[in-house]
Amino acid sequence: MRYQDLISKDVGGAISGGLDSCTATAWLTEKGARAHCFVVDLGQPDETNLDDVPKRMLACGAVEAAVIPGQEALAEAGLQVIQSQARYEGGYWNTTGIARYVTTALIIRELEKRGIDVLFHGATGRGNDQVRFQLAANMLAPGIQVYAPWRDPAFIETFGGRAEMLAYCAERKLPVRATLEKPYSTDANFLGLTHEAGQLESLCTPAAHVEPGMGVWAWDAPDKPETVTIRWEAGVPVAINGEHTSLVETFHQANRIGGQNGVGIGVHVVENRFVGIKSRGVYEAPGMEILGQSYAYLLQLVLDRRARDVYDALSRQISTQIYQGYWYDLATTTALAALKPLLPLMTGTIVLRLYKGNIFFEGAEDTPHSLYSSDIASMERIGSFDHADAEGFLKVLGVSARNFAERQFQALEREI
Amino acid sequence: MRYQDLISKDVGGAISGGLDSCTATAWLTEKGARAHCFVVDLGQPDETNLDDVPKRMLACGAVEAAVIPGQEALAEAGLQVIQSQARYEGGYWNTTGIARYVTTALIIRELEKRGIDVLFHGATGRGNDQVRFQLAANMLAPGIQVYAPWRDPAFIETFGGRAEMLAYCAERKLPVRATLEKPYSTDANFLGLTHEAGQLESLCTPAAHVEPGMGVWAWDAPDKPETVTIRWEAGVPVAINGEHTSLVETFHQANRIGGQNGVGIGVHVVENRFVGIKSRGVYEAPGMEILGQSYAYLLQLVLDRRARDVYDALSRQISTQIYQGYWYDLATTTALAALKPLLPLMTGTIVLRLYKGNIFFEGAEDTPHSLYSSDIASMERIGSFDHADAEGFLKVLGVSARNFAERQFQALEREI
Amino acid sequence: MRYQDLISKDVGGAISGGLDSCTATAWLTEKGARAHCFVVDLGQPDETNLDDVPKRMLACGAVEAAVIPGQEALAEAGLQVIQSQARYEGGYWNTTGIARYVTTALIIRELEKRGIDVLFHGATGRGNDQVRFQLAANMLAPGIQVYAPWRDPAFIETFGGRAEMLAYCAERKLPVRATLEKPYSTDANFLGLTHEAGQLESLCTPAAHVEPGMGVWAWDAPDKPETVTIRWEAGVPVAINGEHTSLVETFHQANRIGGQNGVGIGVHVVENRFVGIKSRGVYEAPGMEILGQSYAYLLQLVLDRRARDVYDALSRQISTQIYQGYWYDLATTTALAALKPLLPLMTGTIVLRLYKGNIFFEGAEDTPHSLYSSDIASMERIGSFDHADAEGFLKVLGVSARNFAERQFQALEREI
Amino acid sequence: MRYQDLISKDVGGAISGGLDSCTATAWLTEKGARAHCFVVDLGQPDETNLDDVPKRMLACGAVEAAVIPGQEALAEAGLQVIQSQARYEGGYWNTTGIARYVTTALIIRELEKRGIDVLFHGATGRGNDQVRFQLAANMLAPGIQVYAPWRDPAFIETFGGRAEMLAYCAERKLPVRATLEKPYSTDANFLGLTHEAGQLESLCTPAAHVEPGMGVWAWDAPDKPETVTIRWEAGVPVAINGEHTSLVETFHQANRIGGQNGVGIGVHVVENRFVGIKSRGVYEAPGMEILGQSYAYLLQLVLDRRARDVYDALSRQISTQIYQGYWYDLATTTALAALKPLLPLMTGTIVLRLYKGNIFFEGAEDTPHSLYSSDIASMERIGSFDHADAEGFLKVLGVSARNFAERQFQALEREI
């Protein structure tokens, strides 16, 4: 899709309010499109006043601009990420990925109300976000077209980089707040921050080069452990330190407690983008880390070996699906359904000890569906099976072990 | 197998030199067996002088007692654990598990030299170690029988617990150093310590209840970050901080550096034992953690998405195989073979920043087979594919997304 | 558990009515137990008159004997096997496995009504069925003990094999119908027959040695193709050849049609039993084969690539769970839940051509949620994406392919 | 890439000699390119005389045209498909997929000899083959560009379909043998035939609509079973019916025997193409079916449960990799390496009974590494473990089953 297709048309934008948003909106308006700009309130930690954004966008030529409330939807989505432990390639809590779906779904609702059939966004032609916007929009509203200025030759030719955009905005006196220098790029919502590009592109730049936005680095955290108690009921965190709160507030509070102790600040991942390129990110997600780790401890109590096999495979699949843009498709729907029967079992109180970036296990209580039993686990003599039963157990296992020894082991020529 | 089968027979013991070893050796000797006691030198951090052990065992009645060198074999095995990232249920570096195979293999070699066809060990009838000893022995030497006093009714009836064993040894003036009180039980080798049982059986006992044996808790570590540089060549750590060492010495040095910074100290896992019981362990493995994490960072550079899919599945399988006693079987042999082609790619220098229990990524250099390229990853305009190519890419993906939207999505009745 | 624990107790038996049932019931009665014998009506194709069984059991000393209706429950269970395509090790439709759960659940209900707390069964100490009976009973009614004569030394010593049992029954004039010669052993229900042991133990015995019980061998089937039309609605087969029937009748009819064409007759599998032993079975399941294959064709239309990844992994896990005795546990519950969202999509009419053991695809119609579209698939020019879009698609893919070529391929030293 | 980039350049074509080949070669020549045309001898069953092809291509304007021998390379590749049992989505033996790699590798060797840096092929912009050509070329020779006329707007505009191509060739009197009517499109090599498109695009067209090219439909096969004996040594089929042959000849002979019995003729799969589109294929692969199934029977004897878990996962991954164009990448290299240790175990003689499309197991002999043992499997009393040992085994398993019952089962609210 190219700008020529948008002349005299209403187009709805998923915008953040930054330099890209201003430039694209002004440029599209000049080209003859009528831009409706929507910024979704995801509790962006780096945005002091979200209500300023619509004013800026109107100043850039938008015919309409509004803030859409999205914190509750994001909290629900974030909870599903925790319930499925969907960390991408082992480390990243998928915080930007999951937020793209919330943004797309909420904005599409607005577009449909207004009969607008084009969605535009400012993601580049090399990243994952363009894929998420596109696939989510295609799945939720196949009749809506997606337009990305950064994939439009005319836009790219005009704007080679930040310098040209800043010049363009300055010339038109558009209310941008960006400056030329920016050491790296950050995407923000209350689930987490993702930092990438710029100086982070060199792998010689330490993760610690990032200035945290949701807390402090471990070395700047208090030199005193802090315990935090999280109460889970049927898979939902209903109280932190005994205080019952809404899910949104739970995330904010977990961010506060985690962030000030340096927890979840500065995770570095060189990851495989959907388009097959490796990229390097440094992540912050203090609340996800605390809630997620406490959920992981609860899972350790609830999942037997076979259930863990099923769970781990699904967790991995869900994580990839979120990352790659497939949150709404059949595979994700199927995999998420598998996690539903677990929820009634996921009740318990988990106590964590936080200390300068670390999370330690401090205790678990009131876990009615825990399979852990100190009686059963005890190595001492009395218990639920006779130690001598193990003799039979091992004799049974030994049959196949010896059969293997006699018929295959030597042929394998494996070093011992 | 029962003690009656051992009368007047030579039996070879895998012993540690502790209370169980002394009691079992003395008891078996009294029952008429000729005990040959072997302790394998695995660099046990809790054992000040391993050479004392044979003396103690001879005093307990053994007809022969010896220390068998095992550090090199253990280091090789530990390296395979790192190369396969085989952490059990997400956290435990399988340090005890892998060591059981080294011990069994080395002792069986001694038994075969002497024509002894019974192996005895002191593992209980409820844990994983009995399974590992049994299966490894059955696979390596199917003609050898395995005897476990703790599965023999006569032994269990005589010795209900530590008190009876201490009394038995005291009565016979056997040189045991154990005392009645022991807050929990520890298994040790230079790859790691595993603490379990005793007071740790209650989940109200914090992980921090453990007194570290390979380092300090995070709060006792220096309040200053330390960087460590690890050089990998073809999958082998050849130098730490520029100093080339043997593999054994590399592990010891990594333990020292990690331990003093509180890294890898106090990982808590409630895990699924092979016999289906949940047990709780607190783990120390500072060297494995440092080497393992630096290897993980290197893998992030080398594995593309598809290779990671293959790798992660194998990693999980290898981990379970080690944990459950199947290190030598066909499945492990197969899975380990898959990792061999990766090794030539696993060359690079990884720099870590350690700080009070944390590991942060500080940098990566000299990684000739890294797929990461800041040129390719760059979001800026010039690069190896045109941003406009992404338009075609997304249009292709969009076909199936819209097809899904039109034919399936509504029928799913999924909440958005 | 041993017979001594059963003296003067009420015990409930899961019995088939054969030689084992008669012998065990008579023997237990002689030893002083009060046997309540239950045979579940699973539409056993080899049993001409199930109502005779209680009479025989009473003659053997049972204090009570009854037939419990189980066909509907079995049909429901069989449908779940089809919906999850849970074939064990690629070939066997798990027909005996799934039936054990139905039997156990139904009989436990009877035991609970009567306050009986021991279940006995005639499965041997080497097979899978003992595991299924035990685990299902333990999960459904943990207070109930399971007694297996074939694991009781007293019983085994008395009855070494069929000859001793026949002699025992003859001596007591018990109404057994068995004869000494039996070429192999068969388990039967209307989902399928499993033949094993006896002459089948030699791998030189062809599969064709089996005399089919649910149809004919391919070479005895009519030399004329027959088409069969199966209508699926939301995952349920609601009509065969246009005729609407109950689920039970659908299975019977599918058996009839399949069996007479030699379909699903004589599948040979050398499989891994749960206890680690390999065993050889020859299977019949004509109805499962027809219904299952038509469901497979429908799945081909509905599952996209990612959904198939999730589905195939779950299918494999469910199959193993059924086979190993874990139908009721958390893993199975979780995995089955994942398949629920698929059901509303599984609507369509599938036409098969049957011919002498073969199933061929004849056509598919009325499949509203099929992703297949001849318009989209067409290689011709006009369609939903421009052929030139593929150029961008491939250029994007090519970036990582070339990056691999330059940085890794040569180091792999792989033969081309 | 567009034709404008090829003017006055040498370009190397992977051609079949059909209508597309002629048209593309003539058109490119007219546009000013110098076409070198290579057809690889893959034992195409539908091509009576491959040596005619170069003559036709020269007549179309090619500056060079040659047949490259490829049968041995294809046989080696086909064997790897069998050794990994890499059937795509459960049915298709990946015969076209694997052949694309052989073709690409062999032709690239020719291009490199001549210093040619453009490869062209006639695959369309909607299928899988374009992906395989592109990725294989990019990986083997990243400096070579790939040109596909069917993705070049100028070519597509000129040639809308077969009619325009036929007219173009007729006008120029080019030696094409194609006619306007063609019920479907076929790709052929001696591993198999794939039929798709045309009348097969309608799912109302039965699979039987296809006219077999490698044998007969089941109903046309002889009404008499035929047995075939295949001898495997270390994973290689060294003899059929006792006659030792080369690998190439083994495939041809297996095709002959299978094809005349209707085996492997007419497998229907609606599959997920890489580009996300579903397509329908009807397949023939009689030799792959016979050799592959006999290998499957051998695997049943050799793989224990855990090895099968590893194997099945790898098999699935390899199959997808082949299908999607990634035969040469790191994931495939890794996965194939895992299968190497199995090969020394894969020795044995398998006898099959073929009958009108069916394969039945007839026997297995001389399988030194088979884990199957009729002694161990026997349900009779004497064997390698005491039936009473099973009591201990089950008691151990029962602990976790009952623990589950007491702590989780009711909360799951699952229907029984």
PDB file of C-alpha atoms in Angstrom, chain A residues 215-371:
ATOM      1  CA  GLY A 215      13.602   1.156  38.589  1.00  0.00           C
ATOM      2  CA  VAL A 216      17.291   1.114  39.311  1.00  0.00           C
ATOM      3  CA  TRP A 217      20.233  -1.069  38.454  1.00  0.00           C
ATOM      4  CA  ALA A 218      21.102  -3.658  41.075  1.00  0.00           C
ATOM      5  CA  TRP A 219      24.069  -1.619  42.336  1.00  0.00           C
ATOM      6  CA  ASP A 220      21.830   1.347  42.999  1.00  0.00           C
ATOM      7  CA  ALA A 221      19.243  -0.650  44.925  1.00  0.00           C
ATOM      8  CA  PRO A 222      19.055  -0.613  48.730  1.00  0.00           C
ATOM      9  CA  ASP A 223      21.534  -2.848  50.499  1.00  0.00           C
ATOM     10  CA  LYS A 224      18.771  -4.608  52.416  1.00  0.00           C
ATOM     11  CA  PRO A 225      16.622  -7.563  51.422  1.00  0.00           C
ATOM     12  CA  GLU A 226      12.909  -6.892  51.132  1.00  0.00           C
ATOM     13  CA  THR A 227      10.331  -9.630  51.305  1.00  0.00           C
ATOM     14  CA  VAL A 228       7.190  -9.501  49.226  1.00  0.00           C
ATOM     15  CA  THR A 229       4.173 -11.752  49.576  1.00  0.00           C
ATOM     16  CA  ILE A 230       1.998 -12.529  46.603  1.00  0.00           C
ATOM     17  CA  ARG A 231      -1.350 -14.198  46.952  1.00  0.00           C
ATOM     18  CA  TRP A 232      -2.587 -16.147  43.961  1.00  0.00           C
ATOM     19  CA  GLU A 233      -6.152 -17.373  43.690  1.00  0.00           C
ATOM     20  CA  ALA A 234      -7.133 -19.529  40.748  1.00  0.00           C
ATOM     21  CA  GLY A 235      -4.292 -18.131  38.718  1.00  0.00           C
ATOM     22  CA  VAL A 236      -4.872 -14.464  39.545  1.00  0.00           C
ATOM     23  CA  PRO A 237      -2.659 -12.343  41.820  1.00  0.00           C
ATOM     24  CA  VAL A 238      -5.232 -10.941  44.217  1.00  0.00           C
ATOM     25  CA  ALA A 239      -3.024  -9.364  46.840  1.00  0.00           C
ATOM     26  CA  ILE A 240       0.515  -8.117  47.316  1.00  0.00           C
ATOM     27  CA  ASN A 241       1.757  -7.972  50.886  1.00  0.00           C
ATOM     28  CA  GLY A 242      -1.756  -8.705  52.037  1.00  0.00           C
ATOM     29  CA  GLU A 243      -3.270  -5.726  50.307  1.00  0.00           C
ATOM     30  CA  HIS A 244      -6.016  -6.580  47.806  1.00  0.00           C
ATOM     31  CA  THR A 245      -5.915  -4.547  44.641  1.00  0.00           C
ATOM     32  CA  SER A 246      -7.165  -4.507  41.097  1.00  0.00           C
ATOM     33  CA  LEU A 247      -5.078  -6.305  38.510  1.00  0.00           C
ATOM     34  CA  VAL A 248      -3.847  -3.031  37.021  1.00  0.00           C
ATOM     35  CA  GLU A 249      -2.809  -1.755  40.423  1.00  0.00           C
ATOM     36  CA  THR A 250      -1.154  -5.089  41.187  1.00  0.00           C
ATOM     37  CA  PHE A 251       1.102  -4.660  38.179  1.00  0.00           C
ATOM     38  CA  HIS A 252       1.949  -1.088  39.126  1.00  0.00           C
ATOM     39  CA  GLN A 253       2.728  -2.099  42.686  1.00  0.00           C
ATOM     40  CA  ALA A 254       4.829  -5.041  41.574  1.00  0.00           C
ATOM     41  CA  ASN A 255       6.716  -2.682  39.269  1.00  0.00           C
ATOM     42  CA  ARG A 256       7.360  -0.334  42.158  1.00  0.00           C
ATOM     43  CA  ILE A 257       8.594  -3.035  44.527  1.00  0.00           C
ATOM     44  CA  GLY A 258      10.619  -4.859  41.910  1.00  0.00           C
ATOM     45  CA  GLY A 259      12.023  -1.760  40.286  1.00  0.00           C
ATOM     46  CA  GLN A 260      13.341  -0.230  43.469  1.00  0.00           C
ATOM     47  CA  ASN A 261      15.181  -3.489  44.217  1.00  0.00           C
ATOM     48  CA  GLY A 262      16.688  -3.733  40.753  1.00  0.00           C
ATOM     49  CA  VAL A 263      14.717  -6.846  39.909  1.00  0.00           C
ATOM     50  CA  GLY A 264      13.971  -7.452  36.227  1.00  0.00           C
ATOM     51  CA  ILE A 265      16.135  -4.512  35.167  1.00  0.00           C
ATOM     52  CA  GLY A 266      18.588  -5.043  32.356  1.00  0.00           C
ATOM     53  CA  VAL A 267      17.908  -8.455  30.862  1.00  0.00           C
ATOM     54  CA  HIS A 268      19.914  -8.740  27.648  1.00  0.00           C
ATOM     55  CA  VAL A 269      18.753 -10.954  24.808  1.00  0.00           C
ATOM     56  CA  VAL A 270      20.091 -11.337  21.284  1.00  0.00           C
ATOM     57  CA  GLU A 271      16.952 -12.695  19.738  1.00  0.00           C
ATOM     58  CA  ASN A 272      15.693 -14.038  16.444  1.00  0.00           C
ATOM     59  CA  ARG A 273      13.263 -11.617  14.894  1.00  0.00           C
ATOM     60  CA  PHE A 274      10.442 -13.043  12.817  1.00  0.00           C
ATOM     61  CA  VAL A 275      12.013 -11.809   9.606  1.00  0.00           C
ATOM     62  CA  GLY A 276      15.065 -13.975  10.313  1.00  0.00           C
ATOM     63  CA  ILE A 277      17.364 -11.229  11.536  1.00  0.00           C
ATOM     64  CA  LYS A 278      19.038 -11.250  14.921  1.00  0.00           C
ATOM     65  CA  SER A 279      18.503  -8.189  17.057  1.00  0.00           C
ATOM     66  CA  ARG A 280      19.693  -7.188  20.480  1.00  0.00           C
ATOM     67  CA  GLY A 281      17.407  -5.906  23.187  1.00  0.00           C
ATOM     68  CA  VAL A 282      17.828  -4.838  26.783  1.00  0.00           C
ATOM     69  CA  TYR A 283      14.688  -5.272  28.794  1.00  0.00           C
ATOM     70  CA  GLU A 284      13.009  -4.011  31.946  1.00  0.00           C
ATOM     71  CA  ALA A 285       9.987  -5.721  33.446  1.00  0.00           C
ATOM     72  CA  PRO A 286      10.199  -5.639  37.232  1.00  0.00           C
ATOM     73  CA  GLY A 287       6.557  -6.425  37.869  1.00  0.00           C
ATOM     74  CA  MET A 288       6.411  -9.226  35.302  1.00  0.00           C
ATOM     75  CA  GLU A 289       9.547 -10.656  36.835  1.00  0.00           C
ATOM     76  CA  ILE A 290       8.193 -10.710  40.374  1.00  0.00           C
ATOM     77  CA  LEU A 291       4.733 -11.925  39.482  1.00  0.00           C
ATOM     78  CA  GLY A 292       6.084 -14.301  36.882  1.00  0.00           C
ATOM     79  CA  GLN A 293       8.674 -15.822  39.168  1.00  0.00           C
ATOM     80  CA  SER A 294       6.184 -16.288  41.971  1.00  0.00           C
ATOM     81  CA  TYR A 295       3.872 -18.003  39.503  1.00  0.00           C
ATOM     82  CA  ALA A 296       6.783 -20.206  38.435  1.00  0.00           C
ATOM     83  CA  TYR A 297       7.296 -21.255  42.055  1.00  0.00           C
ATOM     84  CA  LEU A 298       3.617 -22.100  42.305  1.00  0.00           C
ATOM     85  CA  LEU A 299       3.803 -24.133  39.119  1.00  0.00           C
ATOM     86  CA  GLN A 300       6.661 -26.117  40.659  1.00  0.00           C
ATOM     87  CA  LEU A 301       4.251 -27.224  43.353  1.00  0.00           C
ATOM     88  CA  VAL A 302       1.333 -28.041  41.084  1.00  0.00           C
ATOM     89  CA  LEU A 303       2.683 -29.599  37.901  1.00  0.00           C
ATOM     90  CA  ASP A 304       3.677 -33.232  37.957  1.00  0.00           C
ATOM     91  CA  ARG A 305       6.271 -34.422  35.479  1.00  0.00           C
ATOM     92  CA  ARG A 306       3.881 -35.235  32.684  1.00  0.00           C
ATOM     93  CA  ALA A 307       1.829 -32.074  33.130  1.00  0.00           C
ATOM     94  CA  ARG A 308       5.075 -30.100  33.031  1.00  0.00           C
ATOM     95  CA  ASP A 309       5.968 -31.701  29.713  1.00  0.00           C
ATOM     96  CA  VAL A 310       2.666 -30.567  28.257  1.00  0.00           C
ATOM     97  CA  TYR A 311       2.913 -27.160  29.897  1.00  0.00           C
ATOM     98  CA  ASP A 312       6.466 -26.405  28.856  1.00  0.00           C
ATOM     99  CA  ALA A 313       5.808 -27.250  25.227  1.00  0.00           C
ATOM    100  CA  LEU A 314       2.724 -25.033  25.170  1.00  0.00           C
ATOM    101  CA  SER A 315       4.534 -22.235  26.974  1.00  0.00           C
ATOM    102  CA  ARG A 316       7.204 -22.224  24.329  1.00  0.00           C
ATOM    103  CA  GLN A 317       4.667 -22.256  21.531  1.00  0.00           C
ATOM    104  CA  ILE A 318       2.607 -19.438  23.030  1.00  0.00           C
ATOM    105  CA  SER A 319       5.702 -17.339  23.503  1.00  0.00           C
ATOM    106  CA  THR A 320       6.709 -17.711  19.868  1.00  0.00           C
ATOM    107  CA  GLN A 321       3.180 -17.008  18.727  1.00  0.00           C
ATOM    108  CA  ILE A 322       3.062 -13.747  20.685  1.00  0.00           C
ATOM    109  CA  TYR A 323       6.464 -12.718  19.433  1.00  0.00           C
ATOM    110  CA  GLN A 324       5.708 -13.467  15.798  1.00  0.00           C
ATOM    111  CA  GLY A 325       2.357 -11.761  15.504  1.00  0.00           C
ATOM    112  CA  TYR A 326       0.015 -14.721  15.918  1.00  0.00           C
ATOM    113  CA  TRP A 327      -1.732 -13.935  19.195  1.00  0.00           C
ATOM    114  CA  TYR A 328      -5.193 -14.295  17.716  1.00  0.00           C
ATOM    115  CA  ASP A 329      -4.774 -17.351  15.557  1.00  0.00           C
ATOM    116  CA  LEU A 330      -5.892 -20.929  15.974  1.00  0.00           C
ATOM    117  CA  ALA A 331      -2.647 -22.199  17.452  1.00  0.00           C
ATOM    118  CA  THR A 332      -2.638 -19.633  20.254  1.00  0.00           C
ATOM    119  CA  THR A 333      -6.318 -20.143  20.944  1.00  0.00           C
ATOM    120  CA  THR A 334      -5.748 -23.864  21.226  1.00  0.00           C
ATOM    121  CA  ALA A 335      -2.690 -23.565  23.419  1.00  0.00           C
ATOM    122  CA  LEU A 336      -4.283 -21.054  25.780  1.00  0.00           C
ATOM    123  CA  ALA A 337      -7.292 -23.334  26.209  1.00  0.00           C
ATOM    124  CA  ALA A 338      -4.975 -26.012  27.548  1.00  0.00           C
ATOM    125  CA  LEU A 339      -3.935 -23.756  30.391  1.00  0.00           C
ATOM    126  CA  LYS A 340      -7.466 -23.133  31.584  1.00  0.00           C
ATOM    127  CA  PRO A 341      -7.869 -26.358  33.593  1.00  0.00           C
ATOM    128  CA  LEU A 342      -4.721 -25.461  35.515  1.00  0.00           C
ATOM    129  CA  LEU A 343      -6.098 -22.220  36.839  1.00  0.00           C
ATOM    130  CA  PRO A 344      -8.280 -23.639  39.640  1.00  0.00           C
ATOM    131  CA  LEU A 345      -5.153 -25.353  40.959  1.00  0.00           C
ATOM    132  CA  MET A 346      -3.068 -22.196  40.958  1.00  0.00           C
ATOM    133  CA  THR A 347      -3.893 -20.950  44.426  1.00  0.00           C
ATOM    134  CA  GLY A 348      -1.304 -20.150  47.050  1.00  0.00           C
ATOM    135  CA  THR A 349       0.776 -17.574  48.825  1.00  0.00           C
ATOM    136  CA  ILE A 350       4.351 -17.186  47.688  1.00  0.00           C
ATOM    137  CA  VAL A 351       6.892 -15.170  49.611  1.00  0.00           C
ATOM    138  CA  LEU A 352       9.929 -13.824  47.793  1.00  0.00           C
ATOM    139  CA  ARG A 353      13.065 -12.202  49.105  1.00  0.00           C
ATOM    140  CA  LEU A 354      14.260  -9.424  46.820  1.00  0.00           C
ATOM    141  CA  TYR A 355      17.768  -8.149  47.057  1.00  0.00           C
ATOM    142  CA  LYS A 356      19.644  -6.008  44.584  1.00  0.00           C
ATOM    143  CA  GLY A 357      18.375  -7.615  41.432  1.00  0.00           C
ATOM    144  CA  ASN A 358      17.880 -11.102  42.872  1.00  0.00           C
ATOM    145  CA  ILE A 359      14.730 -13.025  43.697  1.00  0.00           C
ATOM    146  CA  PHE A 360      15.060 -15.763  46.296  1.00  0.00           C
ATOM    147  CA  PHE A 361      12.422 -18.201  47.458  1.00  0.00           C
ATOM    148  CA  GLU A 362      11.367 -17.352  50.973  1.00  0.00           C
ATOM    149  CA  GLY A 363       8.318 -19.525  51.494  1.00  0.00           C
ATOM    150  CA  ALA A 364       5.025 -20.964  50.235  1.00  0.00           C
ATOM    151  CA  GLU A 365       1.770 -21.325  52.155  1.00  0.00           C
ATOM    152  CA  ASP A 366      -1.897 -22.097  51.684  1.00  0.00           C
ATOM    153  CA  THR A 367      -1.363 -24.092  48.542  1.00  0.00           C
ATOM    154  CA  PRO A 368      -4.231 -26.575  48.657  1.00  0.00           C
ATOM    155  CA  HIS A 369      -3.399 -28.181  45.312  1.00  0.00           C
ATOM    156  CA  SER A 370       0.332 -28.489  45.805  1.00  0.00           C
ATOM    157  CA  LEU A 371       1.617 -31.991  45.170  1.00  0.00           C
TER     158      LEU A 371
END
